[in-house]
Tab-separated table of C-alpha atoms in Angstrom:
chain	number	residue	atom	x	y	z
A	7	MET	CA	-148.646	-47.750	66.535
A	8	ARG	CA	-146.325	-50.307	64.941
A	9	ALA	CA	-143.395	-48.608	66.678
A	10	ILE	CA	-145.150	-48.852	70.034
A	11	ARG	CA	-145.859	-52.557	69.532
A	12	THR	CA	-142.247	-53.176	68.503
A	13	LEU	CA	-140.959	-51.266	71.523
A	14	LEU	CA	-143.205	-53.141	73.921
A	15	ALA	CA	-142.291	-56.506	72.407
A	16	GLY	CA	-138.622	-55.576	72.719
A	17	LEU	CA	-139.055	-54.673	76.376
A	18	MET	CA	-140.779	-57.998	77.045
A	19	LEU	CA	-138.026	-60.011	75.347
A	20	ALA	CA	-135.294	-57.986	77.060
A	21	ALA	CA	-136.974	-58.626	80.390
A	22	LEU	CA	-137.234	-62.344	79.716
A	23	SER	CA	-133.622	-62.632	78.420
A	24	GLY	CA	-131.633	-60.096	80.476
A	25	MET	CA	-133.481	-60.499	83.750
A	26	GLY	CA	-133.577	-64.260	83.402
A	27	ALA	CA	-129.850	-64.333	82.814
A	28	LEU	CA	-129.351	-62.487	86.090
A	29	LEU	CA	-131.573	-64.970	87.946
A	30	LEU	CA	-133.773	-62.136	89.238
A	31	PRO	CA	-136.689	-62.885	91.521
A	32	PRO	CA	-139.772	-64.043	89.609
A	33	LEU	CA	-141.589	-60.914	90.835
A	34	ALA	CA	-139.327	-58.658	88.736
A	35	VAL	CA	-139.807	-60.663	85.539
A	36	ALA	CA	-143.514	-60.997	86.146
A	37	GLY	CA	-143.729	-57.261	86.770
A	38	LEU	CA	-142.033	-56.456	83.476
A	39	VAL	CA	-144.291	-58.812	81.555
A	40	LEU	CA	-147.361	-57.429	83.359
A	41	VAL	CA	-146.495	-53.809	82.613
A	42	ALA	CA	-145.749	-54.619	78.974
A	43	ALA	CA	-149.107	-56.357	78.675
A	44	VAL	CA	-150.871	-53.446	80.379
A	45	LEU	CA	-149.172	-50.995	78.027
A	46	THR	CA	-150.270	-53.074	75.067
A	47	LEU	CA	-153.850	-53.132	76.310
A	48	HIS	CA	-153.893	-49.479	77.358
A	49	LEU	CA	-152.241	-47.929	74.319
A	50	THR	CA	-153.400	-50.147	71.473
A	51	GLY	CA	-156.680	-51.381	72.778
A	52	ARG	CA	-155.830	-54.943	71.718
A	53	PRO	CA	-156.289	-57.687	74.260
A	54	PRO	CA	-154.581	-60.958	73.528
A	55	ALA	CA	-156.437	-63.140	71.083
A	56	PRO	CA	-158.657	-65.711	72.817
A	57	ALA	CA	-157.576	-69.309	72.603
A	58	PRO	CA	-159.654	-71.491	70.284
A	59	PRO	CA	-162.219	-73.672	72.046
A	60	GLU	CA	-161.134	-77.203	72.748
A	61	ALA	CA	-162.759	-79.851	70.656
A	62	PRO	CA	-164.651	-82.623	72.404
A	63	PRO	CA	-162.811	-85.935	72.655
A	64	ASP	CA	-165.044	-87.674	70.127
A	65	ALA	CA	-165.030	-84.850	67.595
A	66	PRO	CA	-163.030	-85.368	64.389
A	67	GLU	CA	-159.726	-83.592	64.075
A	68	GLU	CA	-159.736	-80.430	61.972
A	69	SER	CA	-156.807	-79.107	59.988
A	70	ALA	CA	-154.699	-76.583	61.859
A	71	ARG	CA	-155.443	-73.009	60.850
A	72	ILE	CA	-154.519	-69.525	62.026
A	73	LEU	CA	-157.402	-67.555	63.497
A	74	PRO	CA	-157.504	-63.935	62.298
A	75	LEU	CA	-157.062	-61.180	64.800
A	76	VAL	CA	-160.286	-59.327	65.447
A	77	ARG	CA	-159.952	-55.773	66.679
A	78	GLN	CA	-161.787	-55.545	69.962
A	79	PRO	CA	-163.221	-52.335	71.255
A	80	PRO	CA	-161.274	-50.732	74.111
A	81	PRO	CA	-162.337	-51.885	77.551
A	82	ALA	CA	-164.911	-49.926	79.383
A	83	VAL	CA	-162.567	-49.292	82.290
A	84	GLY	CA	-158.841	-48.758	81.551
A	85	LEU	CA	-155.877	-47.939	83.647
A	86	SER	CA	-155.428	-44.263	84.293
A	87	ALA	CA	-152.125	-42.474	83.715
A	88	PRO	CA	-151.317	-42.171	87.446
A	89	HIS	CA	-151.851	-45.907	87.876
A	90	LEU	CA	-149.637	-46.644	84.904
A	91	ALA	CA	-146.990	-44.249	86.237
A	92	ALA	CA	-147.042	-45.973	89.633
A	93	LEU	CA	-146.604	-49.386	88.029
A	94	MET	CA	-143.696	-48.113	85.967
A	95	GLU	CA	-142.118	-46.570	89.062
A	96	ILE	CA	-142.358	-49.911	90.887
A	97	LEU	CA	-140.870	-51.695	87.894
A	98	GLU	CA	-138.114	-49.089	87.685
A	99	ARG	CA	-137.232	-49.614	91.338
A	100	LEU	CA	-137.130	-53.377	90.822
A	101	ALA	CA	-134.792	-52.904	87.891
A	102	LEU	CA	-132.618	-50.526	89.933
A	103	ASN	CA	-132.407	-53.121	92.690
A	104	ALA	CA	-131.427	-55.714	90.098
A	105	VAL	CA	-128.693	-53.425	88.768
A	106	GLU	CA	-127.351	-52.784	92.263
A	107	ASP	CA	-127.387	-56.500	93.119
A	108	THR	CA	-125.682	-57.323	89.832
A	109	ASN	CA	-122.992	-54.695	90.402
A	110	ARG	CA	-122.459	-55.886	93.962
A	111	SER	CA	-122.203	-59.561	92.995
A	112	SER	CA	-119.924	-58.802	90.045
A	113	THR	CA	-117.698	-56.619	92.229
A	114	ASP	CA	-117.481	-59.286	94.918
A	115	PHE	CA	-116.778	-61.959	92.326
A	116	ILE	CA	-114.000	-59.950	90.678
A	117	THR	CA	-112.579	-59.013	94.095
A	118	ARG	CA	-112.410	-62.673	95.079
A	119	LEU	CA	-110.822	-63.581	91.752
A	120	MET	CA	-108.242	-60.825	92.166
A	121	ASP	CA	-107.479	-62.111	95.659
A	122	ILE	CA	-107.022	-65.625	94.275
A	123	GLU	CA	-104.809	-64.260	91.507
A	124	THR	CA	-102.713	-62.417	94.094
A	125	ARG	CA	-102.324	-65.593	96.117
A	126	VAL	CA	-101.387	-67.608	93.036
A	127	SER	CA	-98.883	-64.940	91.992
A	128	SER	CA	-97.371	-65.057	95.473
A	129	ALA	CA	-97.157	-68.843	95.218
A	130	ASN	CA	-95.467	-68.499	91.828
A	131	HIS	CA	-92.942	-66.077	93.334
A	132	GLN	CA	-92.310	-68.599	96.098
A	133	HIS	CA	-91.828	-71.310	93.482
A	134	SER	CA	-89.366	-69.056	91.666
A	135	ALA	CA	-87.488	-68.549	94.928
A	136	ALA	CA	-87.528	-72.322	95.463
A	137	LEU	CA	-86.096	-72.808	91.974
A	138	ALA	CA	-83.358	-70.308	92.784
A	139	GLU	CA	-82.588	-72.218	95.983
A	140	LEU	CA	-82.488	-75.468	94.013
A	141	THR	CA	-80.039	-73.828	91.634
A	142	GLN	CA	-77.854	-72.956	94.607
A	143	ILE	CA	-78.175	-76.521	95.885
A	144	ASP	CA	-77.180	-77.744	92.438
A	145	ALA	CA	-74.080	-75.546	92.624
A	146	MET	CA	-73.368	-76.973	96.072
A	147	ALA	CA	-73.729	-80.460	94.627
A	148	GLU	CA	-71.166	-79.591	91.969
A	149	GLY	CA	-68.854	-78.354	94.738
A	150	HIS	CA	-69.528	-81.611	96.561
A	151	ALA	CA	-68.437	-83.482	93.442
A	152	ASP	CA	-65.204	-81.467	93.461
A	153	ASP	CA	-64.718	-82.364	97.128
A	154	ARG	CA	-65.260	-86.000	96.261
A	155	THR	CA	-62.531	-85.703	93.627
A	156	VAL	CA	-60.184	-84.257	96.260
A	157	ILE	CA	-61.050	-87.141	98.606
A	158	ASP	CA	-60.292	-89.624	95.836
A	159	GLU	CA	-56.907	-88.003	95.333
A	160	ALA	CA	-56.258	-88.118	99.102
A	161	ILE	CA	-57.157	-91.812	99.157
A	162	ASN	CA	-54.800	-92.526	96.295
A	163	THR	CA	-52.069	-90.511	98.063
A	164	ALA	CA	-52.613	-92.490	101.288
A	165	ILE	CA	-52.359	-95.750	99.403
A	166	GLY	CA	-49.132	-94.610	97.738
A	167	PHE	CA	-47.737	-93.440	101.091
A	168	ASN	CA	-48.467	-96.842	102.611
A	169	GLN	CA	-46.634	-98.519	99.796
A	170	SER	CA	-43.674	-96.128	100.172
A	171	ILE	CA	-43.519	-96.884	103.926
A	172	GLN	CA	-43.375	-100.564	103.189
A	173	VAL	CA	-40.591	-99.977	100.632
A	174	GLU	CA	-38.576	-97.840	103.082
A	175	TYR	CA	-39.048	-100.420	105.816
A	176	ALA	CA	-37.705	-103.116	103.548
A	177	ALA	CA	-34.790	-100.847	102.473
A	178	SER	CA	-33.856	-100.159	106.125
A	179	THR	CA	-33.799	-103.873	106.871
A	180	ASN	CA	-31.616	-104.490	103.841
A	181	ALA	CA	-29.240	-101.685	104.929
A	182	LEU	CA	-28.799	-103.284	108.376
A	183	GLN	CA	-28.056	-106.585	106.766
A	184	GLU	CA	-25.455	-104.931	104.515
A	185	VAL	CA	-23.819	-103.206	107.542
A	186	GLU	CA	-23.614	-106.542	109.344
A	187	THR	CA	-22.047	-108.127	106.258
A	188	SER	CA	-19.482	-105.282	106.015
A	189	ILE	CA	-18.512	-105.728	109.689
A	190	SER	CA	-18.033	-109.443	109.087
A	191	GLU	CA	-15.799	-108.735	106.107
A	192	LEU	CA	-13.835	-106.159	108.116
A	193	HIS	CA	-13.353	-108.717	110.875
A	194	LYS	CA	-11.894	-111.104	108.321
A	195	GLU	CA	-9.515	-108.423	107.032
A	196	LEU	CA	-8.342	-107.719	110.594
A	197	GLY	CA	-7.597	-111.396	110.986
A	198	THR	CA	-5.518	-111.264	107.808
A	199	ILE	CA	-3.625	-108.196	109.077
A	200	SER	CA	-2.959	-109.959	112.402
A	201	ARG	CA	-1.634	-112.987	110.574
A	202	ILE	CA	0.623	-110.827	108.386
A	203	ALA	CA	1.901	-108.997	111.496
A	204	LYS	CA	2.789	-112.332	113.085
A	205	GLU	CA	4.648	-113.432	109.977
A	206	ILE	CA	6.541	-110.108	109.845
A	207	ASP	CA	7.447	-110.606	113.524
A	208	LEU	CA	8.834	-114.046	112.716
A	209	LEU	CA	10.741	-112.648	109.775
A	210	SER	CA	12.229	-109.880	111.959
A	211	ILE	CA	13.326	-112.490	114.522
A	212	ASN	CA	14.989	-114.516	111.787
A	213	ALA	CA	16.617	-111.322	110.426
A	214	ALA	CA	17.978	-110.489	113.923
A	215	ILE	CA	19.419	-113.987	114.258
A	216	ALA	CA	21.034	-113.673	110.821
A	217	ALA	CA	22.440	-110.231	111.726
A	218	ALA	CA	23.903	-111.599	114.993
A	219	ARG	CA	25.636	-114.325	113.070
A	220	ALA	CA	27.002	-111.782	110.584
A	221	GLY	CA	28.728	-109.905	113.396
A	222	GLU	CA	29.799	-106.393	112.753
A	223	ALA	CA	28.652	-106.479	109.126
A	224	GLY	CA	25.057	-107.258	110.074
A	225	ALA	CA	24.716	-104.586	112.765
A	226	GLY	CA	22.733	-102.177	110.494
A	227	PHE	CA	20.529	-104.954	109.298
A	228	SER	CA	19.820	-105.863	112.918
A	229	VAL	CA	18.544	-102.311	113.601
A	230	ILE	CA	16.177	-102.545	110.634
A	231	ALA	CA	14.964	-105.918	111.790
A	232	GLN	CA	14.222	-104.534	115.252
A	233	ALA	CA	12.242	-101.632	113.703
A	234	ILE	CA	10.249	-104.026	111.528
A	235	ARG	CA	9.570	-106.214	114.532
A	236	GLY	CA	8.326	-103.166	116.465
A	237	LEU	CA	5.937	-102.277	113.621
A	238	ALA	CA	4.700	-105.829	113.403
A	239	LEU	CA	4.133	-105.903	117.129
A	240	GLU	CA	2.261	-102.575	116.991
A	241	THR	CA	0.114	-103.842	114.122
A	242	HIS	CA	-0.669	-107.001	116.045
A	243	ASN	CA	-1.594	-104.971	119.114
A	244	MET	CA	-3.849	-102.719	116.951
A	245	THR	CA	-5.694	-105.731	115.610
A	246	LEU	CA	-6.124	-106.951	119.136
A	247	ARG	CA	-7.549	-103.558	120.159
A	248	MET	CA	-9.904	-103.399	117.146
A	249	GLU	CA	-11.219	-106.888	117.701
A	250	PRO	CA	-13.440	-105.945	120.693
A	251	LEU	CA	-14.689	-102.848	118.851
A	252	LEU	CA	-15.674	-104.854	115.820
A	253	GLN	CA	-17.237	-107.494	118.016
A	254	SER	CA	-19.204	-104.792	119.854
A	255	ALA	CA	-20.331	-103.114	116.597
A	256	ARG	CA	-21.245	-106.463	115.178
A	257	GLY	CA	-23.197	-107.336	118.295
A	258	THR	CA	-24.979	-103.967	118.257
A	259	VAL	CA	-25.956	-104.347	114.603
A	260	GLN	CA	-27.072	-107.902	115.158
A	261	SER	CA	-29.046	-106.876	118.249
A	262	HIS	CA	-30.675	-103.964	116.390
A	263	ALA	CA	-31.397	-106.161	113.427
A	264	ALA	CA	-32.858	-108.778	115.728
A	265	ARG	CA	-35.033	-106.218	117.495
A	266	LYS	CA	-36.086	-104.719	114.189
A	267	GLN	CA	-36.845	-108.128	112.813
A	268	ASP	CA	-38.784	-108.983	115.942
A	269	SER	CA	-40.661	-105.674	115.767
A	270	ARG	CA	-41.251	-106.209	112.112
A	271	ASP	CA	-42.507	-109.690	112.773
A	272	ARG	CA	-44.741	-108.445	115.576
A	273	HIS	CA	-46.087	-105.303	113.885
A	274	LYS	CA	-45.888	-106.207	110.260
A	275	GLY	CA	-49.190	-108.033	110.305
A	276	GLU	CA	-50.857	-105.460	112.587
A	277	ILE	CA	-49.654	-102.464	110.565
A	278	GLY	CA	-50.556	-104.136	107.326
A	279	GLN	CA	-53.997	-105.032	108.654
A	280	ARG	CA	-54.605	-101.491	109.893
A	281	LEU	CA	-53.492	-100.008	106.630
A	282	ALA	CA	-55.672	-102.476	104.765
A	283	ASP	CA	-58.623	-101.556	107.007
A	284	GLN	CA	-58.024	-97.872	106.356
A	285	VAL	CA	-57.849	-98.463	102.635
A	286	THR	CA	-61.080	-100.484	102.775
A	287	LEU	CA	-62.776	-97.792	104.848
A	288	LEU	CA	-61.671	-95.023	102.522
A	289	GLU	CA	-62.757	-97.023	99.512
A	290	SER	CA	-66.150	-97.625	101.111
A	291	MET	CA	-66.444	-93.911	101.875
A	292	ARG	CA	-65.637	-93.102	98.289
A	293	VAL	CA	-68.335	-95.467	97.023
A	294	LYS	CA	-70.878	-94.068	99.493
A	295	LEU	CA	-70.008	-90.497	98.589
A	296	ARG	CA	-70.387	-91.311	94.911
A	297	GLN	CA	-73.782	-92.924	95.557
A	298	LEU	CA	-74.782	-89.999	97.771
A	299	ALA	CA	-73.883	-87.542	95.038
A	300	THR	CA	-75.935	-89.555	92.530
A	301	ASP	CA	-78.956	-89.733	94.848
A	302	TYR	CA	-78.573	-86.058	95.691
A	303	ALA	CA	-78.578	-85.109	92.015
A	304	ALA	CA	-81.664	-87.270	91.408
A	305	LEU	CA	-83.425	-85.640	94.367
A	306	ILE	CA	-82.600	-82.179	93.079
A	307	GLU	CA	-83.895	-83.098	89.630
A	308	ASN	CA	-87.142	-84.481	91.080
A	309	ASN	CA	-87.633	-81.374	93.217
A	310	ARG	CA	-86.979	-79.164	90.222
A	311	ALA	CA	-89.537	-81.105	88.166
A	312	ASP	CA	-92.113	-80.837	90.979
A	313	VAL	CA	-91.564	-77.108	91.361
A	314	GLU	CA	-91.778	-76.539	87.611
A	315	HIS	CA	-94.985	-78.599	87.525
A	316	SER	CA	-96.439	-76.552	90.390
A	317	GLN	CA	-95.420	-73.344	88.669
A	318	GLN	CA	-97.084	-74.485	85.450
A	319	ALA	CA	-100.197	-75.388	87.438
A	320	GLY	CA	-100.185	-71.915	88.980
A	321	GLN	CA	-99.945	-70.354	85.534
A	322	ASP	CA	-102.851	-72.497	84.363
A	323	VAL	CA	-104.874	-71.326	87.362
A	324	GLU	CA	-104.050	-67.716	86.528
A	325	GLN	CA	-105.258	-68.231	82.972
A	326	ALA	CA	-108.439	-69.867	84.247
A	327	ILE	CA	-109.016	-66.949	86.614
A	328	ARG	CA	-108.563	-64.464	83.787
A	329	ALA	CA	-111.042	-66.438	81.719
A	330	ALA	CA	-113.482	-66.405	84.646
A	331	MET	CA	-113.035	-62.651	84.993
A	332	ALA	CA	-113.767	-62.260	81.286
A	333	THR	CA	-116.875	-64.388	81.770
A	334	ALA	CA	-117.911	-62.242	84.727
A	335	GLN	CA	-117.892	-59.244	82.427
A	336	TYR	CA	-121.087	-60.605	80.898
A	337	GLY	CA	-122.749	-59.106	83.973
A	338	ASP	CA	-121.880	-55.703	82.556
A	339	ILE	CA	-123.772	-56.590	79.392
A	340	ILE	CA	-126.794	-57.590	81.450
A	341	ARG	CA	-126.473	-54.410	83.475
A	342	GLN	CA	-126.488	-52.390	80.265
A	343	GLN	CA	-129.657	-54.172	79.192
A	344	ILE	CA	-131.357	-53.385	82.489
A	345	GLU	CA	-130.215	-49.765	82.325
A	346	THR	CA	-131.698	-49.574	78.830
A	347	ILE	CA	-134.975	-50.926	80.193
A	348	ILE	CA	-134.861	-48.385	83.024
A	349	GLY	CA	-134.337	-45.528	80.567
A	350	CYS	CA	-137.247	-46.683	78.436
A	351	LEU	CA	-139.472	-47.022	81.490
A	352	LYS	CA	-138.552	-43.519	82.611
A	353	THR	CA	-139.524	-42.156	79.214
A	354	LEU	CA	-142.796	-44.090	79.162
A	355	ARG	CA	-143.595	-42.944	82.679
A	356	ALA	CA	-142.992	-39.343	81.666
A	357	VAL	CA	-145.261	-39.813	78.660
A	358	SER	CA	-147.995	-41.403	80.765
A	359	GLU	CA	-147.746	-38.695	83.433
A	360	ARG	CA	-148.299	-35.977	80.827
A	361	GLY	CA	-151.466	-37.731	79.607
A	362	ALA	CA	-150.981	-36.451	76.060
A	363	PRO	CA	-152.815	-38.072	73.129
A	364	LEU	CA	-151.081	-40.824	71.209
A	365	ALA	CA	-150.646	-38.615	68.166
A	366	GLU	CA	-148.482	-36.234	70.199
A	367	THR	CA	-146.449	-38.993	71.848
A	368	GLU	CA	-145.837	-40.911	68.593
A	369	PRO	CA	-142.663	-38.926	67.586
A	370	GLU	CA	-141.183	-39.262	71.055
A	371	LEU	CA	-141.842	-42.998	71.039
A	372	GLU	CA	-140.285	-43.227	67.562
A	373	ARG	CA	-137.139	-41.508	68.863
A	374	LEU	CA	-137.089	-43.842	71.856
A	375	LEU	CA	-137.320	-46.866	69.565
A	376	GLY	CA	-134.551	-45.484	67.359
A	377	GLY	CA	-132.262	-44.937	70.343
A	378	LEU	CA	-133.017	-48.429	71.584
A	379	SER	CA	-132.280	-49.886	68.150
A	380	GLY	CA	-128.955	-48.036	67.939
A	381	GLY	CA	-127.707	-48.875	71.420
A	382	TYR	CA	-128.842	-52.441	72.093
A	383	VAL	CA	-126.164	-54.734	70.622
A	384	MET	CA	-126.050	-57.548	73.162
A	385	ASP	CA	-124.925	-60.330	70.827
A	386	SER	CA	-122.072	-58.280	69.331
A	387	GLN	CA	-120.852	-57.422	72.827
A	388	ARG	CA	-121.029	-61.065	73.805
A	389	ARG	CA	-118.876	-62.105	70.827
A	390	ALA	CA	-116.405	-59.322	71.600
A	391	HIS	CA	-116.055	-60.546	75.203
A	392	ALA	CA	-115.685	-64.129	73.962
A	393	GLY	CA	-112.836	-63.109	71.660
A	394	GLY	CA	-114.725	-63.457	68.404
A	395	GLY	CA	-114.295	-59.823	67.430
A	396	PRO	CA	-116.962	-57.297	66.445
A	397	GLY	CA	-119.786	-58.141	64.106
A	398	THR	CA	-119.750	-57.290	60.430
A	399	PRO	CA	-121.460	-54.072	59.244
A	400	GLU	CA	-124.027	-56.148	57.338
A	401	GLU	CA	-125.383	-57.598	60.589
A	402	PRO	CA	-128.300	-55.751	62.166
A	403	GLN	CA	-127.764	-53.803	65.348
A	404	VAL	CA	-131.209	-54.520	66.760
A	405	GLU	CA	-130.937	-57.998	68.248
A	406	LEU	CA	-133.974	-58.155	70.446
A	407	PHE	CA	-135.745	-60.837	68.427
């Protein structure tokens, strides 16, 4: 009989703990408690002990004491085996409904969690793709920095070219001035040659006069004097012919120099201003490009930090979902408890349907209690799901109480 009482008390506590954890309808819990109480009354013949009478308000307080249990005779009218079997069948169906509802809710919960995990994984893949794109953008930014270096070199080349143009312009002006100076010097030399030719002509005239005075002896000298006079005359004529050419060349050089000077005077300021404007513009572009590259790098770094933060958040969500899925596995523990209750109820219903005496059913009930004691390890399963590991061998396996 002690085994029967232990079994019934275990069923009551399992109903109150396992069913209550599943938030079953009150009818199911009440049904389990009712059947356990009926079994206690029907099989043991012990009704619950009556509550002690309440003392009147003016009565003195008595010391608390435990009232002994008095064995009551079995009731005159008890529940028959068919009635008890029907109650157990109803309770079994309620428990089966609870198991089905628990399985359905757990399956839906895990399905939703898996869907969320799939979505988060997809978002993480998208974040990884975004990081890859940012890496490409970073490479493009490095290429942009190289382009900026090329632009800087082009700007420096343009500045040097402008300076070289100014140097060549000044050298051309100096060359024209030197040509004009050379023509002036050549004109002076022609004047000297013309003067020498005139003096030679005078000397040849004097030599001819001296030869005429000498008579026959100066005839040869007279021929030489005539030849020298002819050369002097030819030289004088050549200087006269070269004079207009030199004057024309001098005028052309002076005119070209004047035009060049005038053009230089007119365009020097404009060209210089334009070149200065171009240099200023290029310098401004270089500064803006440098600032743009800096801002672009900062933007890329901020985007990378945001994406990494989002990816870390997604990983945290995945871990939370896995933890929630592990928590949802507690429903399996509750389901195992209810299935244990269902198995016990089936056995008790079979016993009640046979209507055998208690002496014959005692061994079967002992085996049922032993199987329940060996299979019901709710707290150890809970610690295993929570990550605490299995219980030690010294701990009891029966954890109903």
